[in-house]
C-alpha cells in the first residue's frame, strides 16, 4: 500500500514538473518571438538609415567628379537655395518634340532630395556619371557588419532613360529575396531617373536572443537530470523492498 502511494506521488511530481517546464517554455517562447521581432525591426530601421547614408556618400563622390572634371561652380550638397517643391510632372523639350514625365506620389515622397532644383541638377550629373550601385552595395554591407547587423543584402538599380526605357541592374543574388524583403527605395533625379532599392533578409538563428535560448535549454537539461535522479531513487526503493521481503 505504501509502495503504491509512493509511486503515485512520484508520478504526480513527474507530471507536475513536466507541466511546469512546458508552461515555462511556452511563456519563454512567446518572449523569444517578441524579442526576435523587436530585433528585426531595430535592425531594419538601422539598415535603412545606413543605406540612405551610403547613397549620400556615393552621390558626394559623383558631385566631386562633376566639380573637378567640369569646373562646375554649383555643388549638389553645398548649394544653398530655397527648397522648391517637387512637381507632379516635368516637361522637357527634346529633339523629337516635347515630352512630359509624370512623377507618381510615391516617387515624390521617396525622392532622396526633397528639392526640385537639386533633382534637376542631379539628373545632369547622372547623365554623365552612372551611379555605382556595386560600390553602394559594398559600402552598405561593410557598415552593417561594423554595426553587428547580421543580414543578407542586395541592391537593385532601375534606370529610366530619356526614351523611358527601363534598365535593371542588380548587386547581390536578388532572386533569393522575397518581395517582403524589400527594405527601402529612393529616387534620384527627374528625366534620367534612378531608383535604388535595398533588400535585406535575416536568418532566424541570427535574431534569436542567446541568453533566453540558453535558459530554456538549461531548463530542459535540468528536467532530464530530474528524471534520471527520480528513476534511480525508484530503483533503489524497489531493490530495498525486494530485499526486505526475502528477509521476512
PDB file of C-alpha atoms in Angstrom:
ATOM      1  CA  UNK A   1       0.000   0.000   0.000  1.00  0.00           C
ATOM      2  CA  UNK A   2       2.823   2.375   0.934  1.00  0.00           C
ATOM      3  CA  UNK A   3       4.742   1.445  -2.218  1.00  0.00           C
ATOM      4  CA  UNK A   4       1.714   2.184  -4.414  1.00  0.00           C
ATOM      5  CA  UNK A   5       1.236   5.524  -2.691  1.00  0.00           C
ATOM      6  CA  UNK A   6       4.885   6.463  -3.197  1.00  0.00           C
ATOM      7  CA  UNK A   7       4.733   5.527  -6.901  1.00  0.00           C
ATOM      8  CA  UNK A   8       1.593   7.611  -7.418  1.00  0.00           C
ATOM      9  CA  UNK A   9       3.121  10.556  -5.597  1.00  0.00           C
ATOM     10  CA  UNK A  10       6.262  10.394  -7.731  1.00  0.00           C
ATOM     11  CA  UNK A  11       4.147  10.186 -10.897  1.00  0.00           C
ATOM     12  CA  UNK A  12       2.230  13.269  -9.800  1.00  0.00           C
ATOM     13  CA  UNK A  13       5.516  15.058  -9.123  1.00  0.00           C
ATOM     14  CA  UNK A  14       6.884  13.972 -12.508  1.00  0.00           C
ATOM     15  CA  UNK A  15       3.778  15.207 -14.334  1.00  0.00           C
ATOM     16  CA  UNK A  16       3.722  18.448 -12.323  1.00  0.00           C
ATOM     17  CA  UNK A  17       7.341  19.231 -13.142  1.00  0.00           C
ATOM     18  CA  UNK A  18       6.733  18.406 -16.844  1.00  0.00           C
ATOM     19  CA  UNK A  19       3.712  20.724 -16.983  1.00  0.00           C
ATOM     20  CA  UNK A  20       5.678  23.486 -15.250  1.00  0.00           C
ATOM     21  CA  UNK A  21       8.541  23.115 -17.746  1.00  0.00           C
ATOM     22  CA  UNK A  22       6.126  23.183 -20.683  1.00  0.00           C
ATOM     23  CA  UNK A  23       4.357  26.301 -19.387  1.00  0.00           C
ATOM     24  CA  UNK A  24       7.695  27.987 -18.764  1.00  0.00           C
ATOM     25  CA  UNK A  25       8.818  27.071 -22.297  1.00  0.00           C
ATOM     26  CA  UNK A  26       5.599  28.432 -23.835  1.00  0.00           C
ATOM     27  CA  UNK A  27       5.949  31.736 -21.969  1.00  0.00           C
ATOM     28  CA  UNK A  28       9.619  31.985 -22.895  1.00  0.00           C
ATOM     29  CA  UNK A  29       8.780  31.025 -26.476  1.00  0.00           C
ATOM     30  CA  UNK A  30       6.422  34.000 -26.700  1.00  0.00           C
ATOM     31  CA  UNK A  31       9.076  36.266 -25.177  1.00  0.00           C
ATOM     32  CA  UNK A  32      11.700  34.947 -27.598  1.00  0.00           C
ATOM     33  CA  UNK A  33       9.366  35.511 -30.573  1.00  0.00           C
ATOM     34  CA  UNK A  34       8.687  39.093 -29.485  1.00  0.00           C
ATOM     35  CA  UNK A  35      12.385  39.686 -28.896  1.00  0.00           C
ATOM     36  CA  UNK A  36      13.164  38.412 -32.410  1.00  0.00           C
ATOM     37  CA  UNK A  37      10.559  40.742 -33.941  1.00  0.00           C
ATOM     38  CA  UNK A  38      11.892  43.702 -31.976  1.00  0.00           C
ATOM     39  CA  UNK A  39      15.465  42.929 -33.019  1.00  0.00           C
ATOM     40  CA  UNK A  40      14.400  42.572 -36.657  1.00  0.00           C
ATOM     41  CA  UNK A  41      12.581  45.910 -36.557  1.00  0.00           C
ATOM     42  CA  UNK A  42      15.524  47.644 -34.868  1.00  0.00           C
ATOM     43  CA  UNK A  43      17.990  46.175 -37.365  1.00  0.00           C
ATOM     44  CA  UNK A  44      15.771  47.169 -40.295  1.00  0.00           C
ATOM     45  CA  UNK A  45      15.483  50.770 -39.080  1.00  0.00           C
ATOM     46  CA  UNK A  46      19.235  50.997 -38.688  1.00  0.00           C
ATOM     47  CA  UNK A  47      19.900  49.227 -42.008  1.00  0.00           C
ATOM     48  CA  UNK A  48      17.577  51.671 -43.803  1.00  0.00           C
ATOM     49  CA  UNK A  49      19.382  54.655 -42.303  1.00  0.00           C
ATOM     50  CA  UNK A  50      22.759  53.163 -43.253  1.00  0.00           C
ATOM     51  CA  UNK A  51      21.539  52.531 -46.820  1.00  0.00           C
ATOM     52  CA  UNK A  52      20.433  56.145 -47.304  1.00  0.00           C
ATOM     53  CA  UNK A  53      23.677  57.377 -45.781  1.00  0.00           C
ATOM     54  CA  UNK A  54      25.643  55.184 -48.189  1.00  0.00           C
ATOM     55  CA  UNK A  55      23.609  56.597 -51.117  1.00  0.00           C
ATOM     56  CA  UNK A  56      24.555  60.098 -49.971  1.00  0.00           C
ATOM     57  CA  UNK A  57      28.235  59.189 -49.786  1.00  0.00           C
ATOM     58  CA  UNK A  58      28.201  57.806 -53.349  1.00  0.00           C
ATOM     59  CA  UNK A  59      26.427  60.945 -54.577  1.00  0.00           C
ATOM     60  CA  UNK A  60      29.101  63.087 -52.949  1.00  0.00           C
ATOM     61  CA  UNK A  61      31.721  61.189 -54.963  1.00  0.00           C
ATOM     62  CA  UNK A  62      29.813  61.899 -58.189  1.00  0.00           C
ATOM     63  CA  UNK A  63      29.391  65.510 -57.133  1.00  0.00           C
ATOM     64  CA  UNK A  64      33.154  65.893 -56.692  1.00  0.00           C
ATOM     65  CA  UNK A  65      33.778  64.318 -60.092  1.00  0.00           C
ATOM     66  CA  UNK A  66      31.378  66.845 -61.630  1.00  0.00           C
ATOM     67  CA  UNK A  67      33.022  69.765 -59.851  1.00  0.00           C
ATOM     68  CA  UNK A  68      36.640  68.829 -60.597  1.00  0.00           C
ATOM     69  CA  UNK A  69      36.002  67.399 -64.039  1.00  0.00           C
ATOM     70  CA  UNK A  70      33.920  70.209 -65.468  1.00  0.00           C
ATOM     71  CA  UNK A  71      34.735  73.044 -63.069  1.00  0.00           C
ATOM     72  CA  UNK A  72      31.110  73.389 -62.060  1.00  0.00           C
ATOM     73  CA  UNK A  73      30.589  76.204 -59.618  1.00  0.00           C
ATOM     74  CA  UNK A  74      27.419  74.798 -58.047  1.00  0.00           C
ATOM     75  CA  UNK A  75      27.787  71.837 -55.745  1.00  0.00           C
ATOM     76  CA  UNK A  76      24.935  69.389 -55.245  1.00  0.00           C
ATOM     77  CA  UNK A  77      25.420  69.315 -51.482  1.00  0.00           C
ATOM     78  CA  UNK A  78      26.764  72.820 -50.888  1.00  0.00           C
ATOM     79  CA  UNK A  79      24.338  74.909 -52.893  1.00  0.00           C
ATOM     80  CA  UNK A  80      22.158  76.970 -50.582  1.00  0.00           C
ATOM     81  CA  UNK A  81      18.844  77.604 -52.272  1.00  0.00           C
ATOM     82  CA  UNK A  82      15.307  77.721 -51.039  1.00  0.00           C
ATOM     83  CA  UNK A  83      13.796  74.271 -51.365  1.00  0.00           C
ATOM     84  CA  UNK A  84      11.397  74.072 -54.280  1.00  0.00           C
ATOM     85  CA  UNK A  85       8.559  71.598 -54.238  1.00  0.00           C
ATOM     86  CA  UNK A  86       8.891  68.506 -56.382  1.00  0.00           C
ATOM     87  CA  UNK A  87       6.326  68.843 -59.187  1.00  0.00           C
ATOM     88  CA  UNK A  88       3.950  66.066 -60.190  1.00  0.00           C
ATOM     89  CA  UNK A  89       5.206  66.258 -63.783  1.00  0.00           C
ATOM     90  CA  UNK A  90       8.229  67.590 -65.655  1.00  0.00           C
ATOM     91  CA  UNK A  91       8.257  68.902 -69.236  1.00  0.00           C
ATOM     92  CA  UNK A  92      11.339  68.512 -71.440  1.00  0.00           C
ATOM     93  CA  UNK A  93      11.869  69.863 -74.932  1.00  0.00           C
ATOM     94  CA  UNK A  94      13.955  67.298 -76.823  1.00  0.00           C
ATOM     95  CA  UNK A  95      14.946  66.931 -80.456  1.00  0.00           C
ATOM     96  CA  UNK A  96      11.910  64.792 -81.241  1.00  0.00           C
ATOM     97  CA  UNK A  97       9.492  67.161 -79.510  1.00  0.00           C
ATOM     98  CA  UNK A  98       8.165  67.955 -76.082  1.00  0.00           C
ATOM     99  CA  UNK A  99       7.922  65.178 -73.504  1.00  0.00           C
ATOM    100  CA  UNK A 100       6.006  65.158 -70.254  1.00  0.00           C
ATOM    101  CA  UNK A 101       7.297  62.940 -67.450  1.00  0.00           C
ATOM    102  CA  UNK A 102       4.816  62.242 -64.672  1.00  0.00           C
ATOM    103  CA  UNK A 103       6.154  61.718 -61.164  1.00  0.00           C
ATOM    104  CA  UNK A 104       3.857  59.492 -59.056  1.00  0.00           C
ATOM    105  CA  UNK A 105       3.250  60.441 -55.446  1.00  0.00           C
ATOM    106  CA  UNK A 106       5.295  57.569 -54.011  1.00  0.00           C
ATOM    107  CA  UNK A 107       8.307  58.704 -56.080  1.00  0.00           C
ATOM    108  CA  UNK A 108       7.987  62.266 -54.887  1.00  0.00           C
ATOM    109  CA  UNK A 109       7.626  61.138 -51.281  1.00  0.00           C
ATOM    110  CA  UNK A 110      10.660  58.842 -51.512  1.00  0.00           C
ATOM    111  CA  UNK A 111      12.905  61.172 -53.508  1.00  0.00           C
ATOM    112  CA  UNK A 112      16.360  61.376 -51.986  1.00  0.00           C
ATOM    113  CA  UNK A 113      16.333  65.154 -52.325  1.00  0.00           C
ATOM    114  CA  UNK A 114      13.078  66.878 -51.449  1.00  0.00           C
ATOM    115  CA  UNK A 115      14.165  69.783 -53.623  1.00  0.00           C
ATOM    116  CA  UNK A 116      13.166  70.245 -57.255  1.00  0.00           C
ATOM    117  CA  UNK A 117      16.260  72.249 -58.256  1.00  0.00           C
ATOM    118  CA  UNK A 118      18.646  69.708 -56.757  1.00  0.00           C
ATOM    119  CA  UNK A 119      16.909  66.886 -58.593  1.00  0.00           C
ATOM    120  CA  UNK A 120      17.287  68.692 -61.906  1.00  0.00           C
ATOM    121  CA  UNK A 121      20.995  69.188 -61.260  1.00  0.00           C
ATOM    122  CA  UNK A 122      21.306  65.579 -60.097  1.00  0.00           C
ATOM    123  CA  UNK A 123      19.811  64.367 -63.377  1.00  0.00           C
ATOM    124  CA  UNK A 124      22.551  66.219 -65.260  1.00  0.00           C
ATOM    125  CA  UNK A 125      25.197  64.535 -63.118  1.00  0.00           C
ATOM    126  CA  UNK A 126      23.690  61.069 -63.554  1.00  0.00           C
ATOM    127  CA  UNK A 127      23.599  61.586 -67.299  1.00  0.00           C
ATOM    128  CA  UNK A 128      27.396  61.900 -67.286  1.00  0.00           C
ATOM    129  CA  UNK A 129      28.269  59.524 -64.458  1.00  0.00           C
ATOM    130  CA  UNK A 130      26.426  56.216 -63.922  1.00  0.00           C
ATOM    131  CA  UNK A 131      25.513  55.600 -60.320  1.00  0.00           C
ATOM    132  CA  UNK A 132      27.924  52.991 -58.803  1.00  0.00           C
ATOM    133  CA  UNK A 133      25.399  50.569 -57.296  1.00  0.00           C
ATOM    134  CA  UNK A 134      28.071  47.887 -56.744  1.00  0.00           C
ATOM    135  CA  UNK A 135      30.035  50.352 -54.638  1.00  0.00           C
ATOM    136  CA  UNK A 136      26.835  51.211 -52.782  1.00  0.00           C
ATOM    137  CA  UNK A 137      26.206  47.542 -52.000  1.00  0.00           C
ATOM    138  CA  UNK A 138      29.768  47.058 -50.742  1.00  0.00           C
ATOM    139  CA  UNK A 139      29.609  50.151 -48.527  1.00  0.00           C
ATOM    140  CA  UNK A 140      26.211  49.123 -47.151  1.00  0.00           C
ATOM    141  CA  UNK A 141      27.385  45.591 -46.334  1.00  0.00           C
ATOM    142  CA  UNK A 142      30.560  46.876 -44.714  1.00  0.00           C
ATOM    143  CA  UNK A 143      28.727  49.306 -42.439  1.00  0.00           C
ATOM    144  CA  UNK A 144      26.148  46.681 -41.455  1.00  0.00           C
ATOM    145  CA  UNK A 145      28.949  44.316 -40.462  1.00  0.00           C
ATOM    146  CA  UNK A 146      30.537  47.076 -38.352  1.00  0.00           C
ATOM    147  CA  UNK A 147      27.140  47.638 -36.707  1.00  0.00           C
ATOM    148  CA  UNK A 148      26.853  43.883 -35.985  1.00  0.00           C
ATOM    149  CA  UNK A 149      23.704  43.562 -38.101  1.00  0.00           C
ATOM    150  CA  UNK A 150      23.606  40.018 -39.453  1.00  0.00           C
ATOM    151  CA  UNK A 151      21.626  40.135 -42.675  1.00  0.00           C
ATOM    152  CA  UNK A 152      21.929  39.104 -46.305  1.00  0.00           C
ATOM    153  CA  UNK A 153      21.616  42.136 -48.574  1.00  0.00           C
ATOM    154  CA  UNK A 154      21.056  43.023 -52.207  1.00  0.00           C
ATOM    155  CA  UNK A 155      20.750  46.237 -54.200  1.00  0.00           C
ATOM    156  CA  UNK A 156      18.605  46.761 -57.283  1.00  0.00           C
ATOM    157  CA  UNK A 157      19.052  49.763 -59.572  1.00  0.00           C
ATOM    158  CA  UNK A 158      16.387  50.685 -62.137  1.00  0.00           C
ATOM    159  CA  UNK A 159      17.379  53.407 -64.576  1.00  0.00           C
ATOM    160  CA  UNK A 160      14.832  55.184 -66.760  1.00  0.00           C
ATOM    161  CA  UNK A 161      16.468  56.947 -69.708  1.00  0.00           C
ATOM    162  CA  UNK A 162      15.173  59.782 -71.905  1.00  0.00           C
ATOM    163  CA  UNK A 163      13.202  57.362 -74.099  1.00  0.00           C
ATOM    164  CA  UNK A 164      11.547  55.930 -70.963  1.00  0.00           C
ATOM    165  CA  UNK A 165      13.359  52.646 -71.399  1.00  0.00           C
ATOM    166  CA  UNK A 166      13.986  50.957 -68.055  1.00  0.00           C
ATOM    167  CA  UNK A 167      17.243  49.102 -67.430  1.00  0.00           C
ATOM    168  CA  UNK A 168      17.641  46.983 -64.317  1.00  0.00           C
ATOM    169  CA  UNK A 169      20.926  46.160 -62.617  1.00  0.00           C
ATOM    170  CA  UNK A 170      21.437  44.030 -59.534  1.00  0.00           C
ATOM    171  CA  UNK A 171      24.196  43.678 -56.995  1.00  0.00           C
ATOM    172  CA  UNK A 172      23.730  40.510 -54.996  1.00  0.00           C
ATOM    173  CA  UNK A 173      21.518  37.480 -55.627  1.00  0.00           C
ATOM    174  CA  UNK A 174      18.153  39.246 -55.765  1.00  0.00           C
ATOM    175  CA  UNK A 175      16.400  36.044 -56.869  1.00  0.00           C
ATOM    176  CA  UNK A 176      16.942  34.756 -53.337  1.00  0.00           C
ATOM    177  CA  UNK A 177      14.887  37.565 -51.820  1.00  0.00           C
ATOM    178  CA  UNK A 178      11.117  37.660 -51.376  1.00  0.00           C
ATOM    179  CA  UNK A 179       9.111  40.821 -52.136  1.00  0.00           C
ATOM    180  CA  UNK A 180       8.698  41.294 -48.383  1.00  0.00           C
ATOM    181  CA  UNK A 181      12.494  41.600 -48.071  1.00  0.00           C
ATOM    182  CA  UNK A 182      12.372  44.990 -49.819  1.00  0.00           C
ATOM    183  CA  UNK A 183      13.591  47.393 -47.144  1.00  0.00           C
ATOM    184  CA  UNK A 184      13.921  50.803 -48.746  1.00  0.00           C
ATOM    185  CA  UNK A 185      13.610  52.541 -52.119  1.00  0.00           C
ATOM    186  CA  UNK A 186      14.759  56.027 -53.028  1.00  0.00           C
ATOM    187  CA  UNK A 187      14.651  58.015 -56.281  1.00  0.00           C
ATOM    188  CA  UNK A 188      17.322  60.204 -57.802  1.00  0.00           C
ATOM    189  CA  UNK A 189      16.789  62.844 -60.471  1.00  0.00           C
ATOM    190  CA  UNK A 190      13.982  63.612 -62.910  1.00  0.00           C
ATOM    191  CA  UNK A 191      14.334  62.927 -66.605  1.00  0.00           C
ATOM    192  CA  UNK A 192      17.196  60.468 -66.072  1.00  0.00           C
ATOM    193  CA  UNK A 193      15.700  58.784 -63.078  1.00  0.00           C
ATOM    194  CA  UNK A 194      17.438  56.211 -60.917  1.00  0.00           C
ATOM    195  CA  UNK A 195      15.509  54.053 -58.476  1.00  0.00           C
ATOM    196  CA  UNK A 196      17.667  52.410 -55.834  1.00  0.00           C
ATOM    197  CA  UNK A 197      16.159  49.602 -53.772  1.00  0.00           C
ATOM    198  CA  UNK A 198      17.770  47.825 -50.855  1.00  0.00           C
ATOM    199  CA  UNK A 199      16.819  44.260 -49.905  1.00  0.00           C
ATOM    200  CA  UNK A 200      17.686  42.534 -46.655  1.00  0.00           C
ATOM    201  CA  UNK A 201      16.770  39.223 -45.027  1.00  0.00           C
ATOM    202  CA  UNK A 202      17.717  37.734 -41.681  1.00  0.00           C
ATOM    203  CA  UNK A 203      18.267  34.136 -40.682  1.00  0.00           C
ATOM    204  CA  UNK A 204      16.157  33.055 -37.721  1.00  0.00           C
ATOM    205  CA  UNK A 205      19.187  31.998 -35.684  1.00  0.00           C
ATOM    206  CA  UNK A 206      20.786  35.439 -36.059  1.00  0.00           C
ATOM    207  CA  UNK A 207      17.693  37.024 -34.491  1.00  0.00           C
ATOM    208  CA  UNK A 208      17.471  34.652 -31.527  1.00  0.00           C
ATOM    209  CA  UNK A 209      18.385  36.183 -28.149  1.00  0.00           C
ATOM    210  CA  UNK A 210      21.151  33.870 -26.973  1.00  0.00           C
ATOM    211  CA  UNK A 211      20.577  34.282 -23.224  1.00  0.00           C
ATOM    212  CA  UNK A 212      16.882  33.382 -23.363  1.00  0.00           C
ATOM    213  CA  UNK A 213      17.513  30.339 -25.564  1.00  0.00           C
ATOM    214  CA  UNK A 214      20.227  29.085 -23.219  1.00  0.00           C
ATOM    215  CA  UNK A 215      17.816  29.460 -20.291  1.00  0.00           C
ATOM    216  CA  UNK A 216      15.235  27.212 -21.981  1.00  0.00           C
ATOM    217  CA  UNK A 217      17.890  24.628 -22.897  1.00  0.00           C
ATOM    218  CA  UNK A 218      19.199  24.574 -19.328  1.00  0.00           C
ATOM    219  CA  UNK A 219      15.650  24.157 -18.033  1.00  0.00           C
ATOM    220  CA  UNK A 220      15.103  21.001 -20.073  1.00  0.00           C
ATOM    221  CA  UNK A 221      18.556  19.693 -19.155  1.00  0.00           C
ATOM    222  CA  UNK A 222      17.577  20.086 -15.509  1.00  0.00           C
ATOM    223  CA  UNK A 223      14.293  18.297 -16.196  1.00  0.00           C
ATOM    224  CA  UNK A 224      16.139  15.367 -17.801  1.00  0.00           C
ATOM    225  CA  UNK A 225      18.518  15.274 -14.807  1.00  0.00           C
ATOM    226  CA  UNK A 226      15.494  15.288 -12.504  1.00  0.00           C
ATOM    227  CA  UNK A 227      14.024  12.267 -14.317  1.00  0.00           C
ATOM    228  CA  UNK A 228      17.325  10.385 -14.089  1.00  0.00           C
ATOM    229  CA  UNK A 229      17.596  11.033 -10.344  1.00  0.00           C
ATOM    230  CA  UNK A 230      13.944  10.106  -9.809  1.00  0.00           C
ATOM    231  CA  UNK A 231      14.373   6.841 -11.689  1.00  0.00           C
ATOM    232  CA  UNK A 232      17.464   5.967  -9.685  1.00  0.00           C
ATOM    233  CA  UNK A 233      15.618   6.567  -6.412  1.00  0.00           C
ATOM    234  CA  UNK A 234      12.782   4.347  -7.646  1.00  0.00           C
ATOM    235  CA  UNK A 235      15.275   1.592  -8.476  1.00  0.00           C
ATOM    236  CA  UNK A 236      16.879   1.847  -5.056  1.00  0.00           C
ATOM    237  CA  UNK A 237      13.486   1.767  -3.363  1.00  0.00           C
ATOM    238  CA  UNK A 238      12.407  -1.264  -5.394  1.00  0.00           C
ATOM    239  CA  UNK A 239      15.596  -3.164  -4.513  1.00  0.00           C
ATOM    240  CA  UNK A 240      15.171  -2.282  -0.835  1.00  0.00           C
ATOM    241  CA  UNK A 241      11.582  -3.556  -0.814  1.00  0.00           C
ATOM    242  CA  UNK A 242      12.586  -6.781  -2.559  1.00  0.00           C
ATOM    243  CA  UNK A 243      15.412  -7.338  -0.088  1.00  0.00           C
ATOM    244  CA  UNK A 244      13.089  -6.751   2.843  1.00  0.00           C
ATOM    245  CA  UNK A 245      10.634  -9.355   1.523  1.00  0.00           C
ATOM    246  CA  UNK A 246      13.303 -12.072   1.374  1.00  0.00           C
ATOM    247  CA  UNK A 247      14.447 -11.440   4.983  1.00  0.00           C
ATOM    248  CA  UNK A 248      10.909 -11.798   6.248  1.00  0.00           C
TER     249      UNK A 248
END
